Amino acid sequence: MSVHRGPHAAEAVFRPVRPRNAFEETVERLLQAIRLGVVAPGERLPAERDLAARLAVSRVTLRDAIRAVADAGYVESRRGRYGGTFVADDLPASPRPRRRAPLPGADIEDVLTLRRVLETGAAQAAAARSLSPSDRQHLRVRLTDVAGVAAGEEAEYRRLDSRLHLAIAEVTASPSLTSAVADVRTKVNELLDAIPLLAVNIGHSNDQHHTVVEAILSGDAQTARVAMAEHLEGTEALLRGFL
Amino acid sequence: MSVHRGPHAAEAVFRPVRPRNAFEETVERLLQAIRLGVVAPGERLPAERDLAARLAVSRVTLRDAIRAVADAGYVESRRGRYGGTFVADDLPASPRPRRRAPLPGADIEDVLTLRRVLETGAAQAAAARSLSPSDRQHLRVRLTDVAGVAAGEEAEYRRLDSRLHLAIAEVTASPSLTSAVADVRTKVNELLDAIPLLAVNIGHSNDQHHTVVEAILSGDAQTARVAMAEHLEGTEALLRGFL
DNA sequence: CCCTAATGGGCCAGCAGCAGTCCTTTGAGC
DNA sequence: GCTCAAAGGACTGCTGCTGGCCCATTAGGG
């Protein structure tokens, strides 16, 4: 049975344990936090001892990772009390498409399928819960944030858009669903970085965001799912254009 | 902001890198392959050198893991050409509920939420694709397998049930979705192992399986999703009974 | 009957990562 | 302006894991 035809259960279960080494994975996490807007420009990362404990990584490894990310211009460390590691106010641009890897189509479909499942599911699950006032507030704030981005600010839009989508996952109160959405979102962003810049229709996207959040806040699970599905189709079409 | 109120984005991104050590994760994978029916009783695991490469783990670590799993009675190794490591014909019973950990309700809801999203999404995605003949055949075989389990064979049923659900994920052609379903299924099975034995209504479950597979084969995505959702409610109610 | 290929079994040197400890810097508060 | 707590910076010895190599066992083919 070849790898591309027929079932893949063995591939799914016997996939690599620990895909990268600790240093590389730690770097990825830091970049993920910055790119998804979990820690905004100007904000401080958790203290090294705290963060190392959360990531279950030694402080040495974390510091190596922080140095790598600092060398790339994403963060800056300050010593002393009330010091810390702070996210740069203006982030480095993502590496432009080098076109070295021709973006295997199978991988794109894989990621898009997973994203559709996770994000439409998250929207539905969020709408099906009875949200706390702070959850509702959180959603509204993130919606407003992304709606306030000026046209042309692609990178900024990407970050706040991710942050809103992540917020939707958060209010499902399922940590593992939230983590899964964060991961798949990171992968989609990497794909988007690899294709030539094509301005997304931000206005249309914001309308869709509004519809999704409204449906979630009013507890309309079916509408939330469908609106999210429509919203995702934009990026899907964009990426499929580069198979 | 406390851990249980408000958003969890930081927790999602700053969760542990490499949650267990390589040995433990490898043991988990082997058990997962056996418990989910990816390698059936009597069948052979991939050769050590091959498997170590797939898992991206050293052969020493893999062998330690295999020994642990063999000591527990799940597999048996035979040397020589055409030898290998074979899954035991009759598997050890899962450890009975020791009730030491009182099954935190939040964790249960977390896993159930993720499962609902992934499995209903997988059913829908599977139905939305145009399946190859071998995919269709695969689904039918797995459906027949689980339908043929005699009443009372709880462990056997669990394994073949998992195998069918995994097959549905497989035919979405999304490896990462398949892996995610395998993982969440493993977690659900662990939860089920932790509660006292309650015979599931196997007949009813089989009817639901039939409905789901039929919908997938006929390309009816909406029905597939809804039928899967109804099917999952059985276990959900069961597990929620032990909060 | 022997050879060979494929498999599990075992050993060892080297390195990545860890836990622990101490040093250095810096700002708030008394 | 001194003190001290909280943060980053640095070193060190230990352990888990790796990668490479060789051995032992077994069945099939000539």
XYZ file of C-alpha atoms (C1' of nucleotides) in Angstrom:
546
model
C 0.000 0.000 0.000
C 1.625 3.206 -1.140
C 1.788 6.368 0.847
C -0.517 8.395 -1.341
C -3.220 5.911 -2.114
C -5.324 4.215 0.451
C -5.557 4.598 4.218
C -3.022 6.450 6.300
C -3.779 5.238 9.792
C -0.267 3.926 10.339
C 1.215 7.191 9.132
C -1.035 9.056 11.525
C -0.043 7.033 14.554
C 3.593 6.398 13.706
C 4.302 10.025 12.882
C 7.358 11.534 14.599
C 7.396 11.859 18.336
C 9.091 15.240 19.082
C 9.272 16.588 15.540
C 11.952 19.204 16.324
C 14.450 19.662 19.085
C 13.576 21.640 22.186
C 15.342 24.780 21.044
C 13.574 24.905 17.698
C 10.179 24.202 19.156
C 10.682 26.913 21.727
C 11.585 29.428 19.050
C 8.431 28.444 17.165
C 6.301 29.026 20.216
C 7.704 32.454 20.832
C 7.151 33.451 17.241
C 3.672 31.972 17.402
C 2.833 34.093 20.434
C 4.019 37.210 18.639
C 2.528 36.482 15.229
C -0.868 35.470 16.584
C -0.963 38.591 18.689
C -1.075 36.732 21.989
C 1.608 39.111 23.175
C 1.187 42.443 21.403
C 3.980 44.817 20.379
C 5.319 46.638 23.426
C 4.004 44.016 25.813
C 6.172 41.853 28.023
C 6.670 38.130 27.817
C 6.374 36.191 31.078
C 9.575 36.189 33.128
C 12.122 33.632 31.998
C 11.772 31.390 35.035
C 8.006 31.436 34.737
C 7.958 30.916 30.986
C 10.519 28.112 31.124
C 8.314 26.329 33.632
C 5.206 26.760 31.480
C 6.946 25.503 28.377
C 8.502 22.690 30.430
C 11.884 23.581 29.023
C 15.101 24.466 30.831
C 15.923 28.089 31.269
C 19.065 27.640 29.235
C 17.076 26.404 26.263
C 14.520 29.154 26.641
C 17.236 31.793 26.821
C 18.868 30.437 23.677
C 15.504 30.652 21.947
C 14.886 34.176 23.207
C 18.290 35.247 21.961
C 17.515 33.843 18.516
C 14.204 35.690 18.411
C 15.860 38.854 19.715
C 18.585 38.631 17.064
C 15.843 38.503 14.456
C 14.436 41.725 15.890
C 11.173 40.432 17.356
C 11.905 41.074 21.018
C 14.262 43.010 23.231
C 15.375 42.145 26.752
C 15.907 44.619 29.568
C 17.602 43.739 32.822
C 16.770 44.796 36.337
C 13.596 44.902 38.336
C 10.587 45.668 36.123
C 12.774 44.512 33.255
C 11.864 41.593 31.072
C 11.632 40.592 27.455
C 9.440 42.904 25.417
C 7.936 42.461 21.992
C 9.306 45.011 19.522
C 7.012 47.918 18.696
C 7.405 47.385 14.994
C 7.948 43.793 14.051
C 10.290 42.651 11.302
C 8.554 41.894 8.031
C 7.952 38.229 7.356
C 10.464 36.744 4.956
C 9.266 37.413 1.426
C 8.371 34.454 -0.791
C 11.626 32.791 -1.726
C 9.829 30.236 -3.795
C 12.450 27.644 -2.943
C 9.855 25.158 -1.736
C 7.072 24.985 -4.322
C 4.313 24.638 -1.731
C 3.164 21.048 -2.142
C -0.523 21.074 -2.917
C -1.276 18.115 -0.701
C 0.047 19.985 2.310
C -2.068 22.997 1.509
C -5.223 20.900 1.269
C -4.274 19.142 4.507
C -3.936 22.364 6.442
C -7.030 23.920 4.892
C -9.123 20.871 5.711
C -7.986 20.861 9.287
C -8.564 24.574 9.609
C -12.056 24.376 8.228
C -12.952 21.621 10.674
C -11.414 23.356 13.683
C -12.527 26.899 13.064
C -16.079 26.205 11.967
C -16.357 23.785 14.870
C -14.996 26.359 17.277
C -17.469 28.993 16.076
C -20.333 26.577 16.518
C -19.135 25.425 19.931
C -18.648 29.007 21.086
C -22.174 29.929 20.052
C -23.595 26.871 21.767
C -22.195 27.832 25.157
C -23.622 30.407 27.490
C -20.823 32.928 27.545
C -19.729 34.848 30.602
C -19.773 38.641 30.453
C -15.979 38.685 30.277
C -16.029 36.235 27.362
C -18.517 38.438 25.522
C -16.431 41.483 26.238
C -13.303 39.705 25.040
C -14.922 38.883 21.722
C -16.164 42.418 21.215
C -12.772 43.914 21.980
C -10.987 41.653 19.535
C -13.569 42.376 16.886
C -13.141 46.110 17.364
C -9.358 45.795 17.270
C -9.282 44.120 13.907
C -11.961 46.413 12.509
C -9.762 49.385 13.343
C -6.843 48.428 11.120
C -6.153 50.885 8.324
C -6.212 49.616 4.757
C -2.801 48.508 3.537
C -1.545 47.413 6.948
C -1.318 43.787 5.859
C 0.900 42.505 8.678
C -1.078 44.298 11.335
C -4.321 42.982 9.914
C -3.002 39.432 9.834
C -2.046 39.621 13.487
C -5.304 41.065 14.781
C -7.344 38.798 12.531
C -5.559 35.794 14.047
C -6.133 37.207 17.491
C -9.885 37.417 16.897
C -10.074 33.886 15.548
C -8.099 32.699 18.538
C -10.485 34.524 20.842
C -13.378 32.592 19.337
C -11.587 29.367 20.151
C -10.831 30.610 23.640
C -14.458 31.181 24.539
C -15.256 27.549 23.815
C -13.490 26.950 27.151
C -11.671 24.012 25.614
C -7.919 24.476 26.055
C -7.009 21.721 23.660
C -9.311 23.119 20.976
C -7.751 26.529 21.542
C -4.258 25.113 21.148
C -5.255 23.271 18.004
C -6.703 26.434 16.471
C -3.557 28.374 17.384
C -1.393 25.763 15.711
C -3.388 25.500 12.520
C -3.632 29.261 12.300
C 0.145 29.469 12.538
C 0.494 27.016 9.683
C -1.962 28.937 7.516
C -0.084 32.159 8.205
C 3.150 30.475 7.123
C 1.513 29.454 3.874
C 0.277 32.971 3.327
C 3.793 34.285 3.920
C 5.024 32.012 1.159
C 2.871 33.450 -1.604
C 3.143 36.829 -3.287
C 1.313 39.593 -1.561
C -2.290 39.813 -2.596
C -4.322 42.352 -0.744
C -7.260 40.666 0.920
C -10.539 42.503 0.803
C -10.365 43.755 4.356
C -13.741 45.399 4.290
C -15.519 42.234 3.274
C -13.572 40.248 5.812
C -14.644 42.615 8.552
C -18.281 42.248 7.598
C -17.903 38.516 7.926
C -16.169 38.868 11.280
C -19.068 40.936 12.464
C -21.593 38.334 11.348
C -19.717 35.519 13.043
C -19.294 37.338 16.346
C -22.919 38.469 16.341
C -24.080 34.904 15.822
C -21.862 33.655 18.629
C -23.044 36.349 21.016
C -26.672 35.625 20.229
C -26.185 31.888 20.616
C -27.000 31.032 17.021
C -24.671 28.071 16.489
C -25.771 27.204 12.994
C -25.338 30.728 11.677
C -21.968 31.025 13.412
C -20.736 27.860 11.687
C -21.978 28.848 8.256
C -20.688 32.408 8.510
C -17.292 31.158 9.594
C -17.213 28.670 6.727
C -17.911 31.457 4.250
C -15.282 33.618 5.850
C -12.642 30.915 5.504
C -13.364 30.418 1.837
C -11.557 33.628 1.018
C -8.131 32.415 2.130
C -8.828 28.977 0.763
C -9.394 30.287 -2.723
C -6.343 32.491 -2.417
C -4.073 29.628 -1.417
C -5.511 27.195 -3.934
C -4.550 29.693 -6.583
C -0.929 28.735 -5.979
C -1.059 24.994 -6.344
C -6.531 37.355 35.321
C -7.002 33.953 36.898
C -6.575 30.682 35.143
C -10.218 29.693 35.167
C -11.913 32.943 34.273
C -11.228 34.871 31.149
C -9.201 34.079 28.074
C -6.609 31.374 27.853
C -4.623 32.335 24.799
C -1.357 32.501 26.697
C -2.007 29.096 28.222
C -2.694 27.716 24.752
C 0.520 29.021 23.242
C 2.793 28.655 26.270
C 1.717 25.102 26.970
C 4.543 22.585 27.421
C 6.826 21.821 24.527
C 7.525 18.052 24.655
C 5.028 17.065 27.369
C 6.714 13.723 28.145
C 10.109 12.240 27.548
C 10.849 10.287 24.403
C 10.457 6.899 26.046
C 7.037 7.650 27.491
C 5.750 9.177 24.301
C 6.926 6.187 22.340
C 5.142 3.807 24.682
C 1.993 5.878 24.269
C 2.214 5.649 20.519
C 2.609 1.906 20.533
C -0.343 1.497 22.853
C -2.328 3.904 20.718
C -1.646 1.847 17.610
C -2.816 -1.283 19.381
C -5.827 0.192 21.188
C -7.120 2.015 18.119
C -6.791 -1.151 16.089
C -4.250 0.309 13.672
C -2.267 -2.873 14.163
C -4.655 -5.719 14.873
C -3.973 -8.700 17.151
C -1.633 -11.129 15.437
C -0.300 -8.478 13.061
C 3.277 -7.308 12.950
C 4.588 -3.888 13.839
C 7.014 -2.298 11.392
C 10.609 -3.437 11.832
C 12.473 -1.642 14.590
C 14.789 0.268 12.293
C 11.877 1.371 10.138
C 9.631 2.262 13.056
C 12.378 4.143 14.875
C 12.901 6.237 11.763
C 9.176 6.956 11.415
C 8.844 7.952 15.029
C 12.082 9.945 14.763
C 13.382 8.260 17.864
C 16.552 6.272 18.415
C 16.346 2.535 18.174
C 17.446 2.211 21.783
C 14.511 4.308 22.936
C 12.105 2.413 20.715
C 13.388 -0.915 21.980
C 12.978 0.199 25.586
C 9.415 1.169 24.783
C 8.744 -2.117 23.022
C 10.100 -4.020 25.999
C 7.780 -2.107 28.327
C 4.794 -2.850 26.117
C 5.890 -6.475 25.788
C 6.243 -6.827 29.574
C 2.673 -5.624 29.870
C 1.617 -8.389 27.512
C 0.577 -6.361 24.489
C 3.218 -7.545 22.050
C 5.736 -10.312 21.594
C 9.015 -10.178 19.668
C 10.450 -12.968 17.542
C 13.976 -12.914 16.185
C 15.282 -14.057 12.840
C 14.279 -13.427 9.305
C 10.502 -12.978 8.960
C 10.555 -12.288 12.678
C 9.351 -9.044 14.186
C 7.214 -7.671 16.956
C 3.677 -9.028 16.897
C 0.574 -7.782 18.652
C -0.735 -10.365 21.131
C -3.761 -12.358 20.007
C -5.628 -11.580 23.166
C -4.808 -8.232 24.625
C -4.500 -7.561 28.341
C -7.586 -5.994 29.892
C -7.365 -2.256 30.470
C -6.591 -1.358 34.046
C -9.818 -1.253 36.010
C -11.022 2.031 37.453
C -8.769 2.785 40.392
C -10.644 5.959 41.165
C -7.458 7.546 42.442
C -7.813 10.530 40.135
C -11.385 11.827 40.377
C -11.637 12.727 36.684
C -11.708 16.501 36.706
C -14.880 17.646 35.008
C -13.159 20.449 33.115
C -10.851 17.967 31.427
C -13.767 15.815 30.399
C -15.575 18.750 28.828
C -12.360 19.814 27.108
C -11.839 16.445 25.485
C -15.499 16.039 24.577
C -15.631 19.463 22.968
C -12.549 18.765 20.906
C -13.857 15.369 19.904
C -17.200 16.736 18.808
C -15.510 19.340 16.654
C -13.029 16.931 15.111
C -15.245 13.941 14.512
C -18.306 15.760 13.221
C -15.996 17.838 11.070
C -14.250 14.734 9.774
C -17.557 13.091 8.880
C -18.656 16.170 6.998
C -15.301 16.562 5.226
C -15.291 12.899 4.267
C -18.750 13.165 2.762
C -17.824 16.310 0.883
C -14.974 14.623 -0.965
C -15.297 12.350 -3.948
C -13.961 9.130 -2.503
C -11.808 6.673 -4.390
C -13.041 3.090 -4.716
C -10.419 1.941 -2.208
C -11.560 4.587 0.266
C -15.157 3.422 -0.101
C -14.094 -0.164 0.315
C -12.066 0.729 3.387
C -15.056 2.350 5.044
C -17.317 -0.584 4.274
C -14.831 -3.092 5.635
C -14.390 -1.213 8.895
C -18.131 -0.851 9.234
C -18.612 -4.577 8.744
C -15.839 -5.366 11.205
C -17.403 -3.461 14.041
C -20.876 -4.698 13.196
C -19.642 -8.262 13.606
C -18.635 -7.986 17.251
C -20.592 -10.238 19.567
C -22.500 -8.647 22.425
C -20.467 -8.473 25.612
C -17.121 -8.154 23.870
C -16.568 -4.666 25.252
C -12.844 -4.384 24.590
C -13.134 -5.796 21.099
C -15.961 -3.426 20.336
C -14.033 -0.429 21.585
C -11.107 -1.277 19.341
C -13.087 -1.815 16.157
C -15.297 1.164 16.884
C -12.189 3.325 17.153
C -10.861 1.802 13.971
C -14.012 2.780 12.062
C -13.964 6.321 13.384
C -10.313 6.568 12.418
C -11.140 5.283 8.946
C -13.604 8.129 8.516
C -10.850 10.577 9.354
C -8.485 8.799 6.989
C -10.724 9.230 3.965
C -10.696 13.002 4.438
C -7.163 12.698 3.014
C -5.937 15.120 5.658
C -3.078 13.544 7.610
C -3.117 16.136 10.331
C -6.858 15.761 10.812
C -6.377 12.006 10.982
C -3.676 12.382 13.630
C -5.835 14.744 15.633
C -8.765 12.322 15.564
C -6.487 9.469 16.608
C -5.207 11.481 19.541
C -8.560 12.659 20.797
C -9.992 9.180 20.408
C -7.162 7.852 22.558
C -7.987 10.374 25.248
C -11.664 9.500 25.180
C -10.817 5.823 25.473
C -8.676 6.581 28.506
C -11.582 8.377 30.112
C -13.854 5.449 29.388
C -11.321 3.112 30.983
C -11.485 5.189 34.125
C -15.193 4.744 34.769
C -17.009 1.617 35.891
C -18.092 -0.676 33.121
C -21.384 0.302 31.633
C -22.452 -1.721 28.669
C -23.048 0.562 25.712
C -26.039 -0.194 23.567
C -24.042 -1.812 20.788
C -27.014 -2.373 18.552
C -28.024 1.257 18.580
C -24.434 2.314 18.046
C -24.193 0.086 15.004
C -27.306 1.626 13.501
C -25.735 5.027 13.897
C -22.495 3.825 12.349
C -24.450 2.593 9.390
C -26.213 5.924 8.964
C -22.973 7.868 9.131
C -21.151 5.669 6.638
C -24.086 5.661 4.256
C -24.221 9.438 4.322
C -20.501 9.682 3.661
C -20.655 7.214 0.790
C -23.551 9.035 -0.780
C -21.871 12.397 -0.374
C -24.449 13.848 1.990
C -22.240 16.033 4.163
C -24.970 17.549 6.277
C -26.501 14.203 7.190
C -23.074 12.772 7.917
C -22.341 15.582 10.357
C -25.665 15.365 12.126
C -25.603 11.590 12.371
C -22.100 11.669 13.783
C -23.115 14.307 16.314
C -25.986 12.121 17.497
C -23.715 9.126 17.675
C -21.224 10.955 19.875
C -23.894 12.034 22.304
C -24.058 8.534 23.734
C -20.525 8.554 25.124
C -20.858 12.178 26.119
C -23.842 11.477 28.323
C -22.075 8.443 29.749
C -18.979 10.395 30.696
C -20.884 13.381 32.018
C -22.604 11.041 34.404
C -19.311 10.798 36.293
C -18.515 14.428 36.909
C 23.811 -28.001 3.407
C 25.412 -23.702 3.306
C 24.784 -18.836 2.371
C 22.389 -14.724 2.774
C 19.047 -11.345 3.993
C 16.126 -9.631 7.412
C 15.177 -9.233 11.782
C 15.709 -8.487 17.039
C 19.529 -7.803 20.754
C 23.208 -5.200 22.644
C 26.988 -1.859 23.434
C 29.334 2.622 23.532
C 30.956 7.347 22.834
C 29.137 11.925 22.260
C 25.938 15.601 22.628
C 21.666 18.172 23.714
C 19.120 19.563 27.385
C 18.273 19.806 32.314
C 18.396 21.246 37.326
C 20.711 23.946 40.335
C 23.410 27.782 41.775
C 25.315 32.150 41.736
C 26.156 36.873 39.606
C 24.546 41.420 37.677
C 21.459 45.007 36.805
C 17.892 48.140 37.885
C 13.971 50.728 39.782
C 10.581 51.538 43.722
C 10.019 52.584 48.318
C 11.389 53.718 52.761
C 20.393 57.630 48.841
C 20.275 52.927 50.654
C 18.068 48.624 50.443
C 16.019 44.973 48.364
C 13.177 42.368 45.281
C 12.679 40.988 40.681
C 14.357 40.412 36.649
C 18.039 38.854 33.008
C 22.910 36.593 32.481
C 26.073 32.876 33.124
C 28.401 28.495 34.549
C 28.591 23.494 35.695
C 27.946 18.750 36.273
C 24.642 15.132 35.286
C 21.365 12.377 32.438
C 18.537 10.924 28.515
C 18.865 10.112 23.865
C 21.124 9.594 19.829
C 23.823 7.435 15.973
C 26.689 4.038 14.701
C 28.381 -0.374 14.923
C 28.485 -5.281 15.614
C 26.296 -9.773 17.284
C 22.637 -13.534 17.319
C 18.850 -15.791 15.329
C 16.066 -17.473 11.810
C 13.951 -18.960 7.310
C 14.339 -19.294 2.326
C 16.993 -20.191 -1.894
C 20.575 -22.164 -4.393
